[in-house]
Structure formats: structure tokens, C-alpha cells
Coordinates of C-alpha atoms in Angstrom, one line a residue:
X1 CA 1.2 23.9 21.0
X2 CA 0.2 25.5 17.7
X3 CA -2.2 24.6 14.9
X4 CA -0.4 23.3 11.9
X5 CA 0.7 26.1 9.6
X6 CA -1.4 28.6 11.5
X7 CA -0.6 31.4 13.9
X8 CA -3.0 29.8 16.5
X9 CA -2.1 28.2 19.8
X10 CA -3.8 26.2 22.5
X11 CA -4.9 28.8 25.1
X12 CA -6.4 28.8 28.6
X13 CA -9.3 31.3 28.3
X14 CA -8.4 34.6 30.0
X15 CA -5.3 33.1 31.5
X16 CA -7.5 31.9 34.4
X17 CA -6.0 30.0 37.3
X18 CA -9.2 28.3 38.1
X19 CA -9.9 24.6 37.4
X20 CA -12.7 24.0 34.9
X21 CA -11.6 26.9 32.7
X22 CA -12.3 26.2 29.0
X23 CA -9.4 25.9 26.6
X24 CA -9.5 27.5 23.2
X25 CA -7.5 28.1 20.0
X26 CA -6.2 31.7 20.1
X27 CA -3.7 33.9 18.2
X28 CA -0.2 33.3 19.4
X29 CA 0.8 35.7 22.1
X30 CA 3.6 33.9 24.1
X31 CA 1.6 34.3 27.3
X32 CA 1.7 31.8 30.1
X33 CA -1.9 30.8 29.1
X34 CA -0.3 29.3 26.0
X35 CA 2.5 27.4 27.7
X36 CA 2.3 23.7 28.3
X37 CA 4.4 20.9 29.7
X38 CA 4.3 17.5 27.8
X39 CA 4.4 14.6 30.3
X40 CA 4.9 11.0 29.1
X41 CA 2.3 8.6 30.5
X42 CA 2.7 5.1 29.1
X43 CA 2.1 5.2 25.4
X44 CA 0.2 8.5 25.7
X45 CA 0.9 12.0 27.0
X46 CA -0.5 14.6 29.4
X47 CA -0.6 18.3 28.7
X48 CA -0.1 20.4 31.9
X49 CA -0.8 24.1 31.7
X50 CA 1.7 26.4 33.2
X51 CA -1.2 28.6 34.0
X52 CA -2.6 27.1 37.2
X53 CA -0.8 23.7 36.8
X54 CA -3.9 21.9 35.7
X55 CA -4.1 19.2 33.0
X56 CA -5.9 19.4 29.7
X57 CA -9.1 17.5 30.2
X58 CA -12.2 16.4 28.2
X59 CA -15.0 17.6 30.4
X60 CA -16.8 14.7 32.1
X61 CA -14.7 12.2 30.1
X62 CA -17.4 12.3 27.4
X63 CA -16.2 10.9 24.1
X64 CA -18.6 12.9 21.8
X65 CA -18.5 15.7 19.4
X66 CA -18.6 19.3 20.8
X67 CA -17.7 18.2 24.3
X68 CA -15.9 21.0 26.1
X69 CA -12.1 20.8 26.7
X70 CA -10.9 22.4 29.9
X71 CA -8.1 22.4 32.5
X72 CA -8.7 20.2 35.5
X73 CA -6.8 18.6 38.4
X74 CA -4.6 15.7 37.4
X75 CA -6.4 12.4 37.9
X76 CA -4.8 9.9 35.5
X77 CA -8.1 9.2 33.7
X78 CA -8.3 8.7 29.9
X79 CA -9.9 12.1 29.7
X80 CA -6.5 13.6 30.3
X81 CA -4.4 11.3 28.0
X82 CA -3.5 12.5 24.5
X83 CA -1.7 11.1 21.5
X84 CA 0.6 13.2 19.2
X85 CA 0.3 12.3 15.4
X86 CA 3.1 13.5 13.2
X87 CA 2.0 15.6 10.3
X88 CA 2.6 13.9 7.0
X89 CA 4.7 15.9 4.5
X90 CA 2.2 15.3 1.7
X91 CA -0.1 17.7 -0.1
X92 CA -3.8 16.9 0.4
X93 CA -5.9 15.8 3.4
X94 CA -6.2 12.0 2.8
X95 CA -9.9 12.1 2.0
X96 CA -11.4 10.5 -1.1
X97 CA -11.9 13.9 -2.7
X98 CA -8.5 15.3 -1.6
X99 CA -6.1 12.3 -1.3
X100 CA -2.6 12.7 -0.1
X101 CA -0.2 13.1 -3.0
X102 CA 3.0 11.0 -3.2
X103 CA 5.5 12.3 -5.7
X104 CA 9.0 11.3 -4.5
X105 CA 11.0 8.5 -3.1
X106 CA 11.2 10.4 0.2
X107 CA 7.5 10.6 0.5
X108 CA 7.0 6.9 -0.3
X109 CA 9.5 6.1 2.5
X110 CA 7.6 8.5 4.8
X111 CA 4.4 6.7 4.1
X112 CA 6.0 3.4 5.1
X113 CA 7.2 4.9 8.3
X114 CA 3.8 6.3 9.2
X115 CA 2.0 3.0 8.5
X116 CA 4.7 1.0 10.3
X117 CA 4.7 3.1 13.5
X118 CA 2.1 2.0 16.0
X119 CA 1.6 5.6 17.1
X120 CA 0.6 6.8 13.7
X121 CA -0.7 3.7 11.9
X122 CA -4.2 4.0 13.2
X123 CA -4.6 7.4 11.7
X124 CA -2.8 7.0 8.3
X125 CA -3.4 3.4 7.3
X126 CA -7.0 3.8 6.1
X127 CA -6.6 7.1 4.1
X128 CA -6.4 7.8 0.4
X129 CA -3.2 8.3 -1.5
X130 CA -2.4 9.0 -5.2
X131 CA 1.0 8.8 -6.9
X132 CA 1.6 11.9 -9.0
X133 CA 5.0 11.2 -10.5
X134 CA 7.2 8.2 -11.5
X135 CA 9.4 7.3 -8.6
X136 CA 12.9 5.8 -8.7
X137 CA 14.0 4.2 -5.4
X138 CA 17.5 3.7 -6.9
X139 CA 17.9 0.2 -5.5
X140 CA 18.3 1.6 -2.0
X141 CA 16.9 -0.5 0.8
X142 CA 13.2 -0.2 1.3
X143 CA 11.0 -1.3 4.2
X144 CA 7.5 -2.5 3.1
X145 CA 4.5 -0.3 3.7
X146 CA 2.8 -2.2 6.6
X147 CA 5.1 -4.7 8.5
X148 CA 3.9 -7.7 10.4
X149 CA 5.0 -10.9 12.0
X150 CA 3.1 -14.2 12.4
X151 CA 2.6 -13.2 16.0
X152 CA 0.9 -9.9 15.1
X153 CA 1.5 -6.5 13.6
X154 CA 4.5 -4.3 14.5
X155 CA 2.8 -1.4 12.8
X156 CA -0.4 -1.1 10.8
X157 CA -2.2 -3.0 8.1
X158 CA -2.7 -0.8 5.1
X159 CA -6.5 -0.7 4.5
X160 CA -6.7 2.6 2.6
X161 CA -6.4 3.2 -1.2
X162 CA -3.2 3.7 -3.1
X163 CA -3.8 4.8 -6.7
X164 CA -0.6 4.9 -8.8
X165 CA -2.5 6.8 -11.4
X166 CA -0.6 4.9 -14.1
X167 CA 2.8 5.8 -12.8
X168 CA 5.7 3.5 -12.1
X169 CA 8.0 2.7 -9.2
X170 CA 11.5 1.5 -10.3
X171 CA 14.5 0.4 -8.3
X172 CA 12.5 -1.3 -5.5
X173 CA 14.9 -3.2 -3.3
X174 CA 13.3 -5.0 -0.3
X175 CA 15.9 -7.3 1.3
X176 CA 14.3 -8.5 4.6
X177 CA 15.2 -12.2 5.0
X178 CA 14.0 -12.2 8.6
X179 CA 10.7 -10.6 7.9
X180 CA 7.3 -12.2 6.9
X181 CA 4.7 -10.4 4.8
X182 CA 7.0 -8.6 2.4
X183 CA 6.4 -6.6 -0.8
X184 CA 6.1 -3.0 -1.8
X185 CA 3.2 -3.3 0.7
X186 CA 3.6 -5.8 3.5
X187 CA -0.1 -6.6 4.2
X188 CA -3.4 -5.1 3.2
X189 CA -6.7 -6.2 4.8
X190 CA -9.5 -4.1 3.3
X191 CA -7.2 -1.9 1.2
X192 CA -7.0 -1.2 -2.6
X193 CA -3.8 -0.9 -4.6
X194 CA -4.3 0.0 -8.2
X195 CA -2.9 1.5 -11.5
X196 CA 0.7 1.0 -10.6
X197 CA 3.8 -0.5 -12.4
X198 CA 6.6 -1.7 -10.1
X199 CA 10.1 -3.1 -11.0
X200 CA 12.8 -4.4 -8.7
X201 CA 13.7 -7.2 -6.3
X202 CA 11.8 -8.4 -3.2
X203 CA 13.3 -10.9 -0.7
X204 CA 11.7 -12.0 2.5
X205 CA 11.3 -15.0 4.8
X206 CA 7.7 -15.9 4.0
X207 CA 4.5 -14.6 2.4
X208 CA 6.3 -12.5 -0.2
X209 CA 4.9 -10.8 -3.3
X210 CA 6.0 -8.1 -5.8
X211 CA 3.2 -5.7 -5.0
X212 CA 2.0 -7.0 -1.5
X213 CA 2.8 -9.8 0.8
X214 CA -0.7 -10.7 1.9
X215 CA -4.2 -9.5 1.2
X216 CA -7.6 -10.5 2.6
X217 CA -8.3 -11.0 6.3
X218 CA -12.0 -11.4 5.4
X219 CA -12.1 -7.9 4.1
X220 CA -12.6 -6.5 0.6
X221 CA -8.9 -6.3 -0.4
X222 CA -8.1 -5.5 -4.1
X223 CA -5.0 -5.3 -6.3
X224 CA -6.0 -4.1 -9.7
X225 CA -4.2 -2.9 -12.8
X226 CA -0.8 -3.5 -11.3
X227 CA 2.4 -5.1 -12.8
X228 CA 5.7 -6.3 -11.3
X229 CA 8.9 -6.9 -13.2
X230 CA 11.7 -8.4 -11.3
X231 CA 12.5 -11.1 -8.7
X232 CA 10.4 -12.4 -5.8
X233 CA 12.4 -14.6 -3.4
X234 CA 11.2 -16.3 -0.2
X235 CA 11.7 -19.3 2.0
X236 CA 8.0 -20.1 1.5
X237 CA 4.9 -18.7 -0.1
X238 CA 6.1 -16.4 -2.9
X239 CA 3.9 -14.9 -5.7
X240 CA 4.7 -12.6 -8.5
X241 CA 2.0 -10.1 -7.4
X242 CA 0.8 -11.3 -4.0
X243 CA 2.4 -13.7 -1.6
X244 CA -0.8 -15.1 -0.1
X245 CA -4.6 -14.7 0.2
X246 CA -5.9 -14.9 3.7
X247 CA -9.6 -15.8 3.6
X248 CA -10.5 -13.4 0.8
X249 CA -9.3 -10.9 -1.8
X250 CA -9.4 -9.8 -5.4
X251 CA -6.7 -9.6 -8.0
X252 CA -7.6 -8.5 -11.5
X253 CA -5.9 -7.1 -14.6
X254 CA -2.4 -7.7 -13.2
X255 CA 0.7 -9.3 -14.7
X256 CA 4.1 -10.5 -13.6
X257 CA 7.3 -11.0 -15.6
X258 CA 10.5 -12.2 -13.8
X259 CA 11.5 -14.9 -11.4
X260 CA 9.6 -16.3 -8.4
X261 CA 11.8 -18.4 -6.2
X262 CA 11.1 -20.2 -2.9
X263 CA 13.4 -22.6 -1.1
X264 CA 10.5 -24.4 0.6
X265 CA 7.5 -23.7 -1.7
X266 CA 4.8 -22.9 -2.7
X267 CA 5.3 -20.5 -5.6
X268 CA 2.8 -19.0 -8.0
X269 CA 3.0 -16.7 -11.0
X270 CA 0.4 -14.4 -9.5
X271 CA -0.2 -15.6 -6.0
X272 CA 1.9 -17.9 -3.8
X273 CA -0.9 -19.4 -1.7
X274 CA -4.3 -19.2 -0.1
X275 CA -5.5 -20.1 3.3
X276 CA -8.9 -19.9 4.9
X277 CA -10.7 -20.8 8.1
X278 CA -13.3 -23.5 8.2
X279 CA -16.3 -21.2 8.5
X280 CA -15.3 -18.7 5.8
X281 CA -18.0 -17.8 3.3
X282 CA -16.0 -15.1 1.5
X283 CA -14.6 -15.1 -2.0
X284 CA -11.1 -15.2 -3.6
X285 CA -10.9 -13.8 -7.1
X286 CA -8.2 -13.8 -9.8
X287 CA -9.4 -12.5 -13.1
X288 CA -7.7 -11.4 -16.3
X289 CA -4.1 -11.8 -15.1
X290 CA -1.0 -13.4 -16.7
X291 CA 2.4 -14.4 -15.6
X292 CA 5.9 -15.2 -17.0
X293 CA 8.5 -16.7 -14.8
X294 CA 11.9 -17.6 -16.0
X295 CA 12.2 -20.2 -13.2
X296 CA 9.8 -23.1 -12.5
X297 CA 7.0 -22.5 -10.1
X298 CA 4.5 -24.7 -8.3
X299 CA 1.6 -23.4 -10.5
X300 CA 1.4 -20.7 -13.1
X301 CA -1.3 -18.6 -11.4
X302 CA -2.0 -19.8 -7.7
X303 CA 0.7 -21.9 -6.1
X304 CA -1.4 -23.7 -3.6
X305 CA -4.9 -23.6 -2.1
X306 CA -4.8 -24.7 1.6
X307 CA -8.5 -25.1 2.5
X308 CA -11.0 -27.8 3.3
X309 CA -14.1 -25.7 3.1
X310 CA -16.9 -25.9 0.5
X311 CA -18.2 -22.6 1.6
X312 CA -15.3 -20.5 0.3
X313 CA -16.2 -19.2 -3.2
X314 CA -13.5 -19.2 -5.8
X315 CA -13.7 -17.0 -8.9
X316 CA -11.0 -17.6 -11.5
X317 CA -11.4 -16.5 -15.1
X318 CA -9.3 -15.7 -18.1
X319 CA -5.9 -16.2 -16.5
X320 CA -2.9 -17.1 -18.6
X321 CA 0.6 -18.4 -17.8
X322 CA 3.7 -19.5 -19.8
X323 CA 3.7 -23.2 -20.2
X324 CA 7.4 -23.5 -19.6
X325 CA 7.1 -22.2 -16.1
X326 CA 4.5 -24.7 -14.7
X327 CA 2.5 -27.8 -15.6
X328 CA -0.7 -26.4 -14.2
X329 CA -2.4 -23.1 -13.3
X330 CA -3.3 -23.9 -9.7
X331 CA -2.7 -26.5 -7.1
X332 CA -5.4 -27.8 -4.7
X333 CA -8.2 -26.7 -6.9
X334 CA -9.5 -27.3 -10.4
X335 CA -7.5 -25.3 -12.9
X336 CA -10.7 -23.9 -14.4
X337 CA -10.1 -20.3 -15.4
X338 CA -6.4 -20.7 -16.2
X339 CA -4.6 -21.7 -19.4
X340 CA -1.0 -22.3 -20.2
X341 CA 0.3 -20.9 -23.5
X342 CA 3.6 -20.9 -25.5
X343 CA 5.9 -18.0 -25.6
X344 CA 4.9 -17.3 -29.2
X345 CA 1.3 -17.0 -28.3
X346 CA 2.0 -14.8 -25.3
X347 CA 3.9 -12.3 -27.4
X348 CA 1.6 -12.3 -30.4
X349 CA -2.1 -12.9 -29.7
X350 CA -2.9 -12.9 -26.0
X351 CA -3.4 -9.2 -25.5
X352 CA -6.6 -9.5 -27.5
X353 CA -7.8 -12.4 -25.4
X354 CA -7.1 -10.4 -22.2
X355 CA -8.7 -7.3 -23.5
X356 CA -8.8 -3.9 -21.7
X357 CA -6.5 -2.6 -20.2
X358 CA -3.9 -4.7 -22.1
X359 CA -2.4 -3.9 -25.5
X360 CA -0.1 -5.9 -27.8
X361 CA 3.5 -4.9 -27.2
X362 CA 5.7 -4.9 -30.3
X363 CA 8.6 -3.3 -28.4
X364 CA 11.1 -5.5 -26.6
X365 CA 13.3 -2.4 -25.9
X366 CA 13.2 1.3 -26.5
X367 CA 15.9 3.7 -27.7
X368 CA 17.4 4.1 -24.2
X369 CA 17.6 0.4 -23.7
X370 CA 14.9 0.1 -21.0
X371 CA 13.0 -3.1 -21.6
X372 CA 9.3 -2.9 -22.2
X373 CA 8.3 -6.2 -20.7
X374 CA 10.3 -8.3 -23.2
X375 CA 7.6 -7.9 -25.8
X376 CA 4.8 -9.4 -23.7
X377 CA 1.5 -7.6 -23.4
X378 CA 1.5 -4.4 -21.3
X379 CA -1.1 -1.9 -20.1
X380 CA -1.9 0.7 -22.8
X381 CA -0.6 3.5 -20.6
X382 CA 2.8 1.8 -20.3
X383 CA 3.5 2.4 -24.0
X384 CA 2.8 6.1 -23.9
X385 CA 6.4 6.8 -22.8
X386 CA 8.0 5.1 -25.8
X387 CA 7.5 8.2 -28.0
X388 CA 8.6 11.7 -27.3
X389 CA 5.5 13.9 -26.8
X390 CA 2.1 13.4 -25.2
X391 CA -0.1 12.5 -28.3
X392 CA -2.1 15.7 -28.1
X393 CA -2.7 18.1 -31.0
X394 CA -0.3 20.6 -29.6
X395 CA 2.3 18.0 -28.5
X396 CA 2.0 15.0 -30.9
X397 CA 4.0 11.8 -30.5
X398 CA 7.2 11.9 -32.6
X399 CA 8.1 8.9 -34.7
X400 CA 11.8 8.9 -35.7
X401 CA 12.9 5.4 -36.4
X402 CA 11.8 2.1 -38.0
X403 CA 11.4 0.6 -34.5

């Protein structure tokens, strides 16, 4: 059993055959002191040394830093049970200062596997990730990052931070008609997803969103500076960005352009629904977002608000939706903080009303035919790729046509 990327192994000090001998990390030498048997025990494992036949043991069963690790007679206690955590194939350490770097479709899929696996979710779900390149998933089937059923989690809630760093994910294809809590991310209680542009199609049973199926859980969950272009389809509770708020959450500076469809409602341009418990005193927030749906939805911003609770705080401001998609901005709550506009207004003057990070978008297509949001406002960083070059003094943008 060796240290990752190091020539160091788990070693019984001095090759002693006595119980209570300390265990150390030592240069690989292929001796019997470094040979171990791995024995399955329920959902955990025992490590049995071939040097004396004793098990790897936390001295005294004390769960504290700097406690000795030794070999001891097998006794089936927790002090002798261990879990193996697969090493992620990401650069970085997952800390705030050194986040894991996601740069390919393979690594994004690996992240989903780590979060969805009960053996690894506890470790990886609350770490920090940044996307360092645009990623094309090529419309190949994708499983949400963080899967769950109404009866509970089959993996792990994502409660870390995923920063797209102004990159995009294209070709997302989530086709899980039997699954609830569906999106690029399945569910995020206490997590942050930000600075990311996603396009594709998402289909699930219920609680389905373009970016994430559900956020909240009474924790500080945030989706910020994100966009989704494509189709969101569910049997119930579908939203362009988020499928459902559960008790709390924040969505700000996000936009949706596509179709939101549900066979059994509700649907919302930004969020499908919201539910809360009677004693909740938390806040749900939707600020500075807009939505465009080619199909009719229950409400332009929030599909339905299922609460009977004066304690829950609601903070909606400066949210815009296309009039043709809905008659109102919200259902079950005063539409304050939402406004319906015409297509002409949305393509000509709304960017200024929304302010940073939006800019007016005068490009319905670019030279390669890739649509730039049908001429609706976009994030400033999304227009950078229209021109060849980077805009610097050494690599200026190149203007070559009337368009």
C-alpha cells in the first residue's frame, strides 16, 4: 500500500512480529513488513499485515490527530476498519487555494462518478473545482453530478464550489426519464455553481433544471452567472435554470433560452417550483435573471410557490421574462420583482436594465453558424469568442466583416 505518486509504503516498524508495533511510511523495499491483505468487512475494509498477522489499528480507538497507528489482534472494532478513496484524476488538491481543475469531458464524467458513489461522495462533494477549458460532451449520455431519489440519496449532494471560470459546456445530453433531481448537477444543498454557460437537452422524471435539479435544503446554495440554452423536459417541476427550491437558495445573474416542458406542471423560466417546511425562516432569492421559452410555461420566472408560511423570506428583484411565454412572473406569490416584456424590448434595451454582467447582443449568429443566444442579452465574456484574437495589445481582436 503506497503513497500516491511517491516511493513510500505502509510499513511495520522493524518488521516486528509483536502486537502494538507502530506502523510508518517508509521507502519501498518489498519486504514482508510492507505486505498487507485487504479484507472486506461490510462497507469497509481491514488491512492485515503479513508480518505477524495483526490488523492495522488506531491505538486505543482514539479519533484524534497524532494518534498512533499500530498493528494489533483482530477485534472487529471501528479502530480496525478503513475506507479506500479513489484518487481523482484532476490537477490540484480541491482546496479553495488549489482547486481541482476540470478540463475535459472525461474529467467531468469522473466528477459525476465520484459524487454519485457513496464510497467517495463524502470526500469529494464539498471540495472546490474550477473549469479550465470549454468542454464538448458531444451529445453522449451524461449522468447528473449528484443523483438522488425522493426516498434519499443514491450518492452525494454536491455542496462544494464549481467555478466555470467563464467557460462553456456544450452537447449536454441528460436522458433519465426514471430519475428525479436532474440537470448538469442533480442536487446541491450548500453548494455554489457559477460562471458557466451550458447548452444541450435535459430530460428527467421530476425536479429538472438546466443547471441543477434542486438547490436549498436550508443551506446557502447559490447558482450565479450561469446560462442554459436548450430544452428542459420533465413530468413535473421543470425550470430553465433550477428545477426546484427546497426551503432556501439564491439564483442571480442567470438566463435561460430554449424550451421548458412538463406533462404535469409546474414550469418556470428560471425555477420550476419552491417548497418549504412550516417553520422555515430562510430566504429564497432570484435577482437579475431573465428567461425566454418558445413554449408556454406556468410562470415566466418561478412556476409555483408551495408554501403556507409567513416566516419564509422572498427576495425577487429585476427579473424579466418574455410576455409570449407566460401571463405572469410567478404563481402563488405576488409578481413583485418580475416584469414581462416584448421580444423587441428583450433584444434591444433590456441589457442596460439588467446591468453587469450582461451586455447587449447584436449577433444572432457568428461566421461558423453557432447561435449567440438569438440576439438576446449575453454575458460580456460570451461575446469574446466572436472575434479572432484575445483583445490584447499583442493579440488584438480581428474585424473582417460587416457583421
